[in-house]
């Protein structure tokens, strides 16, 4: 039975100016979590959210997370948690978003004031946080308000979890989620996170997978202190020479990882999965546009998407301890630390990856016959995540997309990681859905971040519609 | 005919406290050329020198060098030039030194105040500039004064050139030397520079060669901007991957340069030259001590000295544009610039080295089959220098060392470069001798710089004795 959504949709349309005003107020608060001096603004943004939620009749709490690790003079901004509805006959959906933003300043090259929502004639709403993640967060509030004003019964109980430190490593959040999983979040039937983007600009998607990331350091040391290359060049074994050889042995120009055994950990590609990639709305021109060049590894869309979503990759990020400034300096660095990371995918277990990496680097270093010392360590690891896109949570979202946008969404994965996704899945044991509002051109984390008016308003409809379809889905999974 | 030096030597001994006081006054002036705020102190140090020289009866000029390139609000400190004696029957010796010093502060780890000369019970005189290069510069002034007080005729005409920007690239000096070569410096018969160090701590040396240096950048670029390794890892050819492979192909752990044709440019080792290295006062323990480790390439002294003095070496200094901080950042840098340099030796012509380097890097990059762009450029080049140690300038210095220290000096070369050496040779067309005063443990450029009292006082005798032997040498070369 298809839910009756016309009244709700009309109400969203007629409240659209009001919803844009709400976004304008939120963007005006420069809640930059990375900037110590902006901490009061982050707190103010949390208070704004809590007040709006209270006014809508939700039960709101601002929960402290304690001192910021490493900066003990700073209080972490509170997590804003809220419940709207407490009807045991309804399903309960837990949604997550964040109310902090990336740094931004006119001097970085913004065309408009980053903390003034500025709408151009194409309906692009420019402003820091517009798409990441204030637009989607307010989307949930707007959906509640439109239901109230349309006199439509809200179809689910809604649990909300909005944090203020996402752009600075989500300090303190994992512990909080784990602690509340069987308390405040106890009755959640599924989780929905709106904090990513469509693959392109035309077609919505639902995201069911993320790669993990294992980040390594290789430290090579020899001399007791930095040396002058004039005096010592030719007489000392140089750590930088060894490090270049180690880092060069990891991956080739076409991205092929040289570490034996790693490819064997990857889940085999089935014919069924293979057939999915051709239909995804994505072109090589999309890739070239976002790269700013045509220096791709693969010539076709299918292999490009697979390389991004379902195969591991290895990137060398840089070298610590060597000369890194412009100009010329004739130093022989005494200790250099190469940084590289591997994006991991099913079924790569972190411990297996570590073991193969350490073994390979050890072998490569031994081959050099060097008197220097080589030490490889794991800096941090985040696991990959893949959900079942056949779960009712996804089916409901898919129907909502078709209703609002008139098209079946692409089922996508992402190359990067959103660590909170896995935390919610593991803490609640429930299906997690990533339901993006913005598009690939929104420039989150960059200058001139924007959210298209259409994506915002239709996105509010989508979030509401999703909840209605959730209420209708059979209790199968 | 051996010169009569006893009266002069006795006078130096009896004036030693006075000479140490002169050094104390000089060290007390923090003439740090790299520090803008210390520029008045550099100028004050030049004035101090000029006043001392005038008081000794020398004709002194402080010659302006104009504005500092790139810092046009700053005047370069003047070059202090002076002439002592103008007797056409005598030889004329041009000496060079510098009155500026490296930065120094107690907070860097100095055991004593760096700008207070502090003498310990072993006769070590600690202070910034003590050995580099205020001690040697004052050595020439002290030699003049001791001759005057001993009533000994000064054996030569002395031309002096003392600059105040040596520790900051000798800004403006080359042009000045070239301009004055046929004017103020016109009657110089030979040049003597006291601005380097003994190879060890026991045996004096005369230095007749320096390596050159060609410094290169390899720039590899691809994407239009830095990328996120989660989103793009596996889909884009990464400039850092290519750069690691290029840099790894240049040299091996044992310092063997992999660029074909380079070794063939090096002057062959003759049996005569080979036989010289065994007698040099140097041990592997000396090397290990200065390395702070045992990570040497060669196990023996002879090959180590040859590798340092007469063979080229290649060092990779670092990477610009990549992640170089502590911690973890998942960036794919869009443009990275590798820096490396080759220490050059006879008979490597810079143009030939460039040609072979560019060709090799071009070939290595082509092998990668990369769509990125690779560009290799020469940042700067300084030529090697080798003088004839059989010239009367060296013979005189050798006799002086034997007279003062009772031992024949080692004839040495150095791995690093002192560019002004070549400038003086080319501008005057005369033989240049490097005659060090301090020893290998003096820690020039480091914390706790010192000059041993014995090296200072015997060094003053040595400089004077050298001038007497110069006056006696036959007019052969």
Coordinates of C-alpha atoms in Angstrom, one line a residue, chain A residues 211 213 215 217 221-225 227-238 240-256 258 287-299 303-305 307-308 311-333 339 341 343 368-373 379-380 414-417, chain B residues 211 213 215 217 221-225 227-238 240-256 258 287-299 303-305 307-308 311-333 339 341 343 368-373 379-380 414-417:
Chain A
X211 CA 36.4 1.1 2.1
X213 CA 41.9 2.4 5.7
X215 CA 47.7 3.9 7.6
X217 CA 54.7 4.7 8.8
X221 CA 67.3 5.9 10.6
X222 CA 71.1 5.8 10.6
X223 CA 73.3 8.7 11.6
X224 CA 73.1 10.3 15.0
X225 CA 72.1 13.6 13.5
X227 CA 74.5 15.4 8.0
X228 CA 75.9 17.8 5.4
X229 CA 75.9 16.1 2.0
X230 CA 79.2 17.8 1.0
X231 CA 81.1 16.4 4.0
X232 CA 79.4 13.0 4.2
X233 CA 77.9 12.3 0.7
X234 CA 79.5 9.1 -0.5
X235 CA 80.7 7.9 2.9
X236 CA 77.5 7.2 4.8
X237 CA 74.5 5.0 3.9
X238 CA 71.7 7.5 3.6
X240 CA 66.5 8.7 2.4
X241 CA 68.1 6.5 -0.3
X242 CA 66.7 3.4 1.5
X243 CA 63.3 4.9 2.1
X244 CA 62.9 5.9 -1.6
X245 CA 63.6 2.3 -2.6
X246 CA 61.1 0.9 0.0
X247 CA 58.3 3.3 -1.0
X248 CA 59.0 2.7 -4.7
X249 CA 58.5 -1.0 -4.2
X250 CA 54.9 -0.7 -2.8
X251 CA 52.8 0.1 -5.8
X252 CA 53.2 0.8 -9.5
X253 CA 52.0 3.7 -11.7
X254 CA 48.8 1.8 -12.5
X255 CA 48.0 1.3 -8.9
X256 CA 48.9 -2.3 -8.8
X258 CA 53.2 -5.1 -5.1
X287 CA 36.0 11.5 -13.2
X288 CA 38.2 13.8 -15.3
X289 CA 36.2 16.8 -14.0
X290 CA 36.8 15.9 -10.4
X291 CA 40.5 15.0 -11.0
X292 CA 41.1 18.2 -12.9
X293 CA 43.0 16.0 -15.4
X294 CA 42.8 12.9 -17.6
X295 CA 45.5 11.0 -15.6
X296 CA 43.2 8.1 -14.7
X297 CA 44.4 4.6 -14.3
X298 CA 41.5 2.9 -16.1
X299 CA 40.0 3.9 -19.4
X303 CA 36.9 -0.7 -13.9
X304 CA 37.1 2.8 -12.4
X305 CA 34.1 2.3 -10.1
X307 CA 38.9 0.3 -8.3
X308 CA 37.2 3.0 -6.2
X311 CA 39.4 -3.1 -4.7
X312 CA 42.1 -2.0 -2.4
X313 CA 44.4 0.9 -3.3
X314 CA 47.8 2.1 -1.9
X315 CA 48.8 5.8 -1.8
X316 CA 52.1 7.2 -0.7
X317 CA 51.3 10.4 1.2
X318 CA 54.7 11.9 2.0
X319 CA 57.9 11.9 4.0
X320 CA 58.5 13.3 7.4
X321 CA 62.0 14.4 8.5
X322 CA 63.4 15.2 5.0
X323 CA 63.7 18.6 3.4
X324 CA 60.2 19.7 2.3
X325 CA 60.5 23.4 1.8
X326 CA 60.9 25.3 -1.5
X327 CA 64.5 26.0 -2.5
X328 CA 67.6 23.9 -2.0
X329 CA 69.1 22.5 1.1
X330 CA 72.0 20.0 1.0
X331 CA 71.0 18.0 4.0
X332 CA 71.3 14.2 4.5
X333 CA 68.4 13.6 6.9
X339 CA 53.7 7.6 5.2
X341 CA 48.0 3.9 3.5
X343 CA 42.3 1.4 1.4
X368 CA 69.0 -3.4 0.2
X369 CA 71.8 -4.7 2.5
X370 CA 71.7 -1.5 4.5
X371 CA 73.3 -0.8 7.9
X372 CA 70.4 1.6 8.7
X373 CA 67.5 0.6 10.8
X379 CA 49.5 4.4 12.7
X380 CA 45.7 3.7 12.6
X414 CA 32.4 4.8 -1.6
X415 CA 36.1 4.7 -1.7
X416 CA 36.6 6.7 1.5
X417 CA 35.5 6.0 5.0
Chain B
X211 CA 83.9 19.1 -4.6
X213 CA 77.6 20.6 -6.3
X215 CA 71.3 20.6 -7.3
X217 CA 64.5 19.3 -8.8
X221 CA 52.3 16.6 -11.6
X222 CA 49.0 15.2 -12.7
X223 CA 45.6 16.1 -11.0
X224 CA 44.4 19.6 -11.0
X225 CA 44.4 19.7 -7.2
X227 CA 43.0 14.5 -3.9
X228 CA 41.5 12.5 -1.1
X229 CA 43.0 9.0 -1.2
X230 CA 39.6 7.4 -0.2
X231 CA 37.8 8.9 -3.1
X232 CA 40.5 8.7 -5.8
X233 CA 42.9 5.9 -4.6
X234 CA 43.0 3.3 -7.3
X235 CA 41.5 5.5 -10.0
X236 CA 44.2 8.1 -10.6
X237 CA 47.8 7.8 -11.4
X238 CA 49.5 9.3 -8.4
X240 CA 54.0 10.5 -5.6
X241 CA 54.1 6.9 -6.8
X242 CA 56.0 8.0 -9.9
X243 CA 58.4 10.3 -8.0
X244 CA 59.3 7.5 -5.5
X245 CA 60.3 5.3 -8.5
X246 CA 62.3 8.0 -10.1
X247 CA 64.2 8.9 -6.9
X248 CA 64.7 5.3 -6.1
X249 CA 66.5 4.8 -9.4
X250 CA 69.2 7.4 -8.8
X251 CA 71.5 5.8 -6.3
X252 CA 71.8 2.6 -4.3
X253 CA 72.4 2.0 -0.6
X254 CA 76.1 1.8 -1.1
X255 CA 76.2 5.2 -2.8
X256 CA 76.7 3.9 -6.4
X258 CA 72.9 4.6 -11.3
X287 CA 84.2 9.0 10.7
X288 CA 82.0 7.0 13.1
X289 CA 82.3 9.7 15.7
X290 CA 81.2 12.5 13.3
X291 CA 78.4 10.3 11.9
X292 CA 77.2 9.4 15.3
X293 CA 76.8 5.8 14.0
X294 CA 78.7 3.1 12.2
X295 CA 76.5 3.3 9.1
X296 CA 79.4 3.9 6.7
X297 CA 79.5 2.8 3.1
X298 CA 83.2 1.7 3.1
X299 CA 85.0 -0.3 5.7
X303 CA 88.1 4.4 0.2
X304 CA 86.2 6.6 2.6
X305 CA 88.5 9.5 1.9
X307 CA 84.6 8.8 -1.7
X308 CA 84.5 12.1 0.2
X311 CA 84.4 10.7 -6.3
X312 CA 81.0 12.1 -7.0
X313 CA 78.1 11.3 -4.6
X314 CA 74.3 11.7 -5.0
X315 CA 72.0 12.5 -2.1
X316 CA 68.2 12.7 -2.1
X317 CA 67.3 15.6 0.2
X318 CA 63.5 15.5 0.3
X319 CA 60.2 16.1 -1.3
X320 CA 58.3 19.3 -1.6
X321 CA 54.5 19.3 -2.0
X322 CA 53.8 16.0 -0.2
X323 CA 52.6 15.5 3.4
X324 CA 55.6 16.2 5.6
X325 CA 54.2 16.7 9.1
X326 CA 53.9 14.3 12.0
X327 CA 50.7 12.3 12.1
X328 CA 48.5 10.9 9.3
X329 CA 47.0 12.7 6.4
X330 CA 45.3 10.8 3.6
X331 CA 46.2 13.1 0.8
X332 CA 47.2 12.3 -2.8
X333 CA 49.4 15.2 -3.6
X339 CA 65.2 17.3 -4.6
X341 CA 72.1 16.9 -5.7
X343 CA 78.7 16.4 -5.6
X368 CA 56.8 4.0 -16.0
X369 CA 54.2 4.6 -18.7
X370 CA 52.6 7.3 -16.7
X371 CA 50.1 10.0 -17.9
X372 CA 51.6 12.4 -15.4
X373 CA 54.1 15.1 -16.4
X379 CA 68.4 24.5 -9.4
X380 CA 72.0 25.6 -9.0
X414 CA 87.1 18.5 1.1
X415 CA 83.8 17.0 0.2
X416 CA 81.8 20.2 0.5
X417 CA 82.2 23.5 -1.3

